[in-house]
CSV table of C-alpha atoms in Angstrom, one decimal:
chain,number,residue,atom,x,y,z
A,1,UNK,CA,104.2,90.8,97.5
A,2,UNK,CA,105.3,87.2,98.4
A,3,UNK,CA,103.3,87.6,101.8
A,4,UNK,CA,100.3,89.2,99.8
A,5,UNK,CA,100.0,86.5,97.8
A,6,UNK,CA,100.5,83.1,100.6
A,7,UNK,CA,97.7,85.2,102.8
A,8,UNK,CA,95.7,85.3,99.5
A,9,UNK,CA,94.8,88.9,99.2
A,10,UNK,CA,96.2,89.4,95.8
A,11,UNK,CA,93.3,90.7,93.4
A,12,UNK,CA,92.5,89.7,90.1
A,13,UNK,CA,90.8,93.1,89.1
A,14,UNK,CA,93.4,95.4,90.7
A,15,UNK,CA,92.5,98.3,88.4
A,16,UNK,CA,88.8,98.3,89.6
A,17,UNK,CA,90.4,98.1,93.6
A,18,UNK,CA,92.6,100.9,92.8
A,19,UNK,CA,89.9,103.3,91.7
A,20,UNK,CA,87.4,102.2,94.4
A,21,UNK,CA,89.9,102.4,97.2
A,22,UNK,CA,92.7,105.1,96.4
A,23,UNK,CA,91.7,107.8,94.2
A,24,UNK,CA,93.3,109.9,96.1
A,25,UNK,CA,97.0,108.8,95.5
A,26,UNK,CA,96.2,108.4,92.0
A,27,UNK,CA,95.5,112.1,91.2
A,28,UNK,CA,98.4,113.2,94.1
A,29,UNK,CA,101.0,111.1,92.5
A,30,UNK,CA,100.1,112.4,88.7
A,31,UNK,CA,100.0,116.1,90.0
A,32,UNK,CA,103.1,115.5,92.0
A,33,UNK,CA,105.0,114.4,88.6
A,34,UNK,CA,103.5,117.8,86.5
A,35,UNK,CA,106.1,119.8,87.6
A,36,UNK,CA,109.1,117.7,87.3
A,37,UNK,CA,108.1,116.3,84.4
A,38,UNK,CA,107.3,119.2,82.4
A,39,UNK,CA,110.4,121.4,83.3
A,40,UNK,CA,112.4,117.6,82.7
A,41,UNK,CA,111.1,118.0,78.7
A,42,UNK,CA,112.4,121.7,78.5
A,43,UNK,CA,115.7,120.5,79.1
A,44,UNK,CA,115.6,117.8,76.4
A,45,UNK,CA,113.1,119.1,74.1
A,46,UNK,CA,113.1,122.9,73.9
A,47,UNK,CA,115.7,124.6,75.2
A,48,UNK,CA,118.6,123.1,72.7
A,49,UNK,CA,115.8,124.3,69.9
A,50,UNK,CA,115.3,127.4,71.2
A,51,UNK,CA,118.8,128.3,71.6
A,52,UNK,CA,119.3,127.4,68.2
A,53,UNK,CA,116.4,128.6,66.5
A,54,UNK,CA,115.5,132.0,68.4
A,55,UNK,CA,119.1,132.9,69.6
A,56,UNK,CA,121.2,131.6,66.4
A,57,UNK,CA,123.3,129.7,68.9
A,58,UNK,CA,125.7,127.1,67.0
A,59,UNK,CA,124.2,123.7,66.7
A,60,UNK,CA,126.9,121.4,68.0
A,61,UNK,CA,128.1,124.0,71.1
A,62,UNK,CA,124.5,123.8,72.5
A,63,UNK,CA,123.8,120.5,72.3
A,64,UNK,CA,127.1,119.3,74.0
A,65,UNK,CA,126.4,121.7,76.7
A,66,UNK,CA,123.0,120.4,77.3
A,67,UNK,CA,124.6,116.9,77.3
A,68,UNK,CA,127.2,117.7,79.9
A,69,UNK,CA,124.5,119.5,82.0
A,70,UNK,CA,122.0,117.0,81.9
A,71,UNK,CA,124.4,115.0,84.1
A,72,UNK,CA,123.6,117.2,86.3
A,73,UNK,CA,120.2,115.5,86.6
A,74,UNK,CA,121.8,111.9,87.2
A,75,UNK,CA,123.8,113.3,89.9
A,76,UNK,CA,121.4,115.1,91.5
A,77,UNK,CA,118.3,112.9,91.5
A,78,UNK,CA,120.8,110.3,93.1
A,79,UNK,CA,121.4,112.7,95.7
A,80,UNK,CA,117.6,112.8,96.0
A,81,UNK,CA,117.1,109.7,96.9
A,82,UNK,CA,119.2,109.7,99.2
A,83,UNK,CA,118.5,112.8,100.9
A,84,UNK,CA,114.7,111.8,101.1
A,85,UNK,CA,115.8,109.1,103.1
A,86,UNK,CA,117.8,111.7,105.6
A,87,UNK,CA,114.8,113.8,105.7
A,88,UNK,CA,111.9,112.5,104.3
A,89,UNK,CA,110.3,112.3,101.0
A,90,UNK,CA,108.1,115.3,101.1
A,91,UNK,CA,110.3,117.6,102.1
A,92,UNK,CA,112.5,116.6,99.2
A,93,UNK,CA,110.0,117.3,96.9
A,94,UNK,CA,109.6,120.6,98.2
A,95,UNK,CA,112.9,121.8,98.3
A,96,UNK,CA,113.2,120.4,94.8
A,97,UNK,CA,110.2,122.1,93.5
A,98,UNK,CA,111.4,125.2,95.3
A,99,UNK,CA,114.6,125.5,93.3
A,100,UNK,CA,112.9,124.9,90.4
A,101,UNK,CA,110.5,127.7,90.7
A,102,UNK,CA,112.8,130.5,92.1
A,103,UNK,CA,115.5,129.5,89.5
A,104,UNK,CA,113.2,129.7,86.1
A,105,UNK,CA,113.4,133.5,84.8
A,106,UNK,CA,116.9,134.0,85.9
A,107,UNK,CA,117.1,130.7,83.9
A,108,UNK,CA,116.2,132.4,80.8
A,109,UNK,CA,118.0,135.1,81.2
A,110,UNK,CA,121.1,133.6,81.3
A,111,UNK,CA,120.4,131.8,78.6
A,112,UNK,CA,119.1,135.1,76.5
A,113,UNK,CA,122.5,136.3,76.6
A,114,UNK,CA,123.0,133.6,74.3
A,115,UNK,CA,126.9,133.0,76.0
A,116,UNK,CA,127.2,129.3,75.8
A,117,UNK,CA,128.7,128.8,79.4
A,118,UNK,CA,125.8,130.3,80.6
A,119,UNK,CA,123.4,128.5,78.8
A,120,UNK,CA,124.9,125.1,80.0
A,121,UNK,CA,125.1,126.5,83.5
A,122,UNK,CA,122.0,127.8,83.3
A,123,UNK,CA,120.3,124.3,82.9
A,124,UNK,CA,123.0,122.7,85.0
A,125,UNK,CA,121.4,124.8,88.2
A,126,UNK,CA,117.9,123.6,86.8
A,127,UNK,CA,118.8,119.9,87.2
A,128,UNK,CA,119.4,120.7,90.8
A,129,UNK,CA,115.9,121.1,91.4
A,130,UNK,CA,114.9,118.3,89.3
A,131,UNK,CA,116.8,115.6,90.7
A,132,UNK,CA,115.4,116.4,94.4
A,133,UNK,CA,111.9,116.6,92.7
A,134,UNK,CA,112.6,113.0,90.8
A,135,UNK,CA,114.8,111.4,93.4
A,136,UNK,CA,112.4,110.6,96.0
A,137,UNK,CA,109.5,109.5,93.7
A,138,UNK,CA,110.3,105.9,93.0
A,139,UNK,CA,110.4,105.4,97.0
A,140,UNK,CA,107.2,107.7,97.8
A,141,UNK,CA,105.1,106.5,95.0
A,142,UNK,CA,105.5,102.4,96.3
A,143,UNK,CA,104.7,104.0,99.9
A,144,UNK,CA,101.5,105.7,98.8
A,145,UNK,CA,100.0,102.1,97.5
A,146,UNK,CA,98.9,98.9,99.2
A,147,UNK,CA,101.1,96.2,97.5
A,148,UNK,CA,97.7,94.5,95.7
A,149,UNK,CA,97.3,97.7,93.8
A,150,UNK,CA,100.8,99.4,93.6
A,151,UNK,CA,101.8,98.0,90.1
A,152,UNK,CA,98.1,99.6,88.9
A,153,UNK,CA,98.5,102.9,91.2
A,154,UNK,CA,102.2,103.6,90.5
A,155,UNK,CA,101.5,103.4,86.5
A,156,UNK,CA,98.6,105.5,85.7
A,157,UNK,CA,99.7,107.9,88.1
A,158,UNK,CA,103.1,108.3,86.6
A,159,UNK,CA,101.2,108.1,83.0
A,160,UNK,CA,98.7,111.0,83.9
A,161,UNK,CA,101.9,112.8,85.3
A,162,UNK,CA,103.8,113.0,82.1
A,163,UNK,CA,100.3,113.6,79.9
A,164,UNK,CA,99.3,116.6,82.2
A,165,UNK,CA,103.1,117.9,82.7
A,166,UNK,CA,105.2,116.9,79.9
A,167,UNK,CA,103.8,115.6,76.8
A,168,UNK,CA,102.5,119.1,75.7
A,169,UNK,CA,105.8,120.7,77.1
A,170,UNK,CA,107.5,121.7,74.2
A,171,UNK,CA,104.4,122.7,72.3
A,172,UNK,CA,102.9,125.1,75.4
A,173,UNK,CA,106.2,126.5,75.7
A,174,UNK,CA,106.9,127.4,71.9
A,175,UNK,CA,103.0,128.9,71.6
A,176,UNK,CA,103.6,131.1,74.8
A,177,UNK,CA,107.5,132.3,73.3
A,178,UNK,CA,105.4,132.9,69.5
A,179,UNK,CA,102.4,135.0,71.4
A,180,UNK,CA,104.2,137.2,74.3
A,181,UNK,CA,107.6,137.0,72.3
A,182,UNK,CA,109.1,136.9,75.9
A,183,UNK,CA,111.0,133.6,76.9
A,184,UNK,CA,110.2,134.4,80.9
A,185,UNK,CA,106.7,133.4,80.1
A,186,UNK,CA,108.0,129.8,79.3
A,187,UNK,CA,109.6,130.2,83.2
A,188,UNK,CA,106.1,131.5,84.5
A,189,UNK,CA,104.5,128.3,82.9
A,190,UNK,CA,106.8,126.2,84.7
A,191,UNK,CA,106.2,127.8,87.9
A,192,UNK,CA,102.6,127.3,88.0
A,193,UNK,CA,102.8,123.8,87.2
A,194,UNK,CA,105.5,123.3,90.3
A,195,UNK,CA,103.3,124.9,92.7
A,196,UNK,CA,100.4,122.9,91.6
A,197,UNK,CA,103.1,120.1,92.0
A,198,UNK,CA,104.4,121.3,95.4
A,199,UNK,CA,100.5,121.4,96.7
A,200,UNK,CA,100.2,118.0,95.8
A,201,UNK,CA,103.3,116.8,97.2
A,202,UNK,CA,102.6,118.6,100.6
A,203,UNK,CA,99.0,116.6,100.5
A,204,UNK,CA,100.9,113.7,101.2
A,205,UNK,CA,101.8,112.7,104.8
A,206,UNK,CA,105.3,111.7,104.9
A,207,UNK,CA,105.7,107.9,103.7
A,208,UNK,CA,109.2,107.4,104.6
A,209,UNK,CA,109.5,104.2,106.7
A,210,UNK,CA,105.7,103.4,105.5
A,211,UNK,CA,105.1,99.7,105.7
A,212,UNK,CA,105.4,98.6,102.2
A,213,UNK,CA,102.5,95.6,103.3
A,214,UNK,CA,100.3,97.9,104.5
A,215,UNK,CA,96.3,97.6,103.8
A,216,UNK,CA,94.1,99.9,101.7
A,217,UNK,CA,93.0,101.5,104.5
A,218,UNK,CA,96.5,102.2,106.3
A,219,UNK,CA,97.8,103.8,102.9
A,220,UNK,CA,94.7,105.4,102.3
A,221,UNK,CA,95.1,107.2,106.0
A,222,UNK,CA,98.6,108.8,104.8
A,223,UNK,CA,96.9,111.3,102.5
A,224,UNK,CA,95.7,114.3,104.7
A,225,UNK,CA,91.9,115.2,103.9
């Protein structure tokens, strides 16, 4: 940014740069967040209700196993990071998103047997997945964009993200459980948004050891037609 700024190629209308010059890692970097982000709100939205609620699960049990678990997801999105740096971005999403997906009905049945152990393993194993699919993104989102419009590109495409993935989360996933009666069709919702997020993640040529200075048209070149 420093050496944007002294060769004077800072912008004062970075929003109107962004969308004229990298649409493209605008809509990958929101679709690469659905995934994550909506499976992310299960864990501290909807499951703790739904073990309560649907499997009269005791209140204070379930939420004490969902805290413990949910350091899973510190540990493991640490370990993201760092494994993205080993291997590359990319294929740290992928495995991430990969766990995610296989691990979702065998998820809720665990859960279903309404055994508190398994429920807090149950959503232990999912933060696995999410870490490596939340790890990397910090790093691979400030590769995808030329510094004079990364503030611009990083935000809306983290804010479209969590709109399109998570903010209607909890509500999806309680209309699906209410019409199929089936808590697997919460797992097949998830699925589907981690393979739309795994597309989109695979769209992306690696960025790891991207020049964080690079032009418009150098980022711009990383994402494959």
């Amino acid at each position: 940014f420093k050496r944007m700024i002294e060769r004077k190629r800072d912008t004062a209308t970075p929003l109107r740069s962004l969308l004229r010059t990298n649409k493209k890692q605008v809509v990958l970097a929101a679709v690469i967040f659905i995934g994550n982000n909506a499976a992310g709100y299960l864990v501290i939205a909807f499951l703790s209700s739904y073990a309560q609620k649907s499997l009269g699960m005791p209140a204070a049990p379930v939420l004490l196993a969902t805290l413990l678990a949910s350091f899973g997801w510190l540990i493991f999105t640490l370990y993201g990071g760092i494994l993205s740096d080993r291997i590359g971005r990319v294929r740290t999403f992928q495995i991430g998103y990969a766990l995610i997906f296989v691990w979702m009905i065998p998820m809720f049945m665990m859960i279903d047997t309404r055994n508190i152990w398994a429920y807090g393993i149950a959503i232990f194993i999912l933060t696995i997945g999410l870490g490596l699919s939340y790890g990397p993104m910090s790093a691979m989102y400030a590769e995808m964009f030329p510094a004079n419009v990364r503030y611009s590109g990083i935000g809306i495409g983290y804010a479209l993200g969590a709109i399109l993935g998570g903010a209607f989360a909890p509500l999806i996933a309680q209309a699906l459980l209410g019409s199929t009666g089936w808590s697997g069709s919460i797992g097949i919702y998830i699925m589907v948004l981690c393979v739309i997020s795994f597309i989109g993640a695979s769209m992306v040529r690696e960025t790891k050891g991207a020049p964080l200075e690079a032009e418009t048209e150098d980022a711009d070149a990383r994402v494959t037609p």
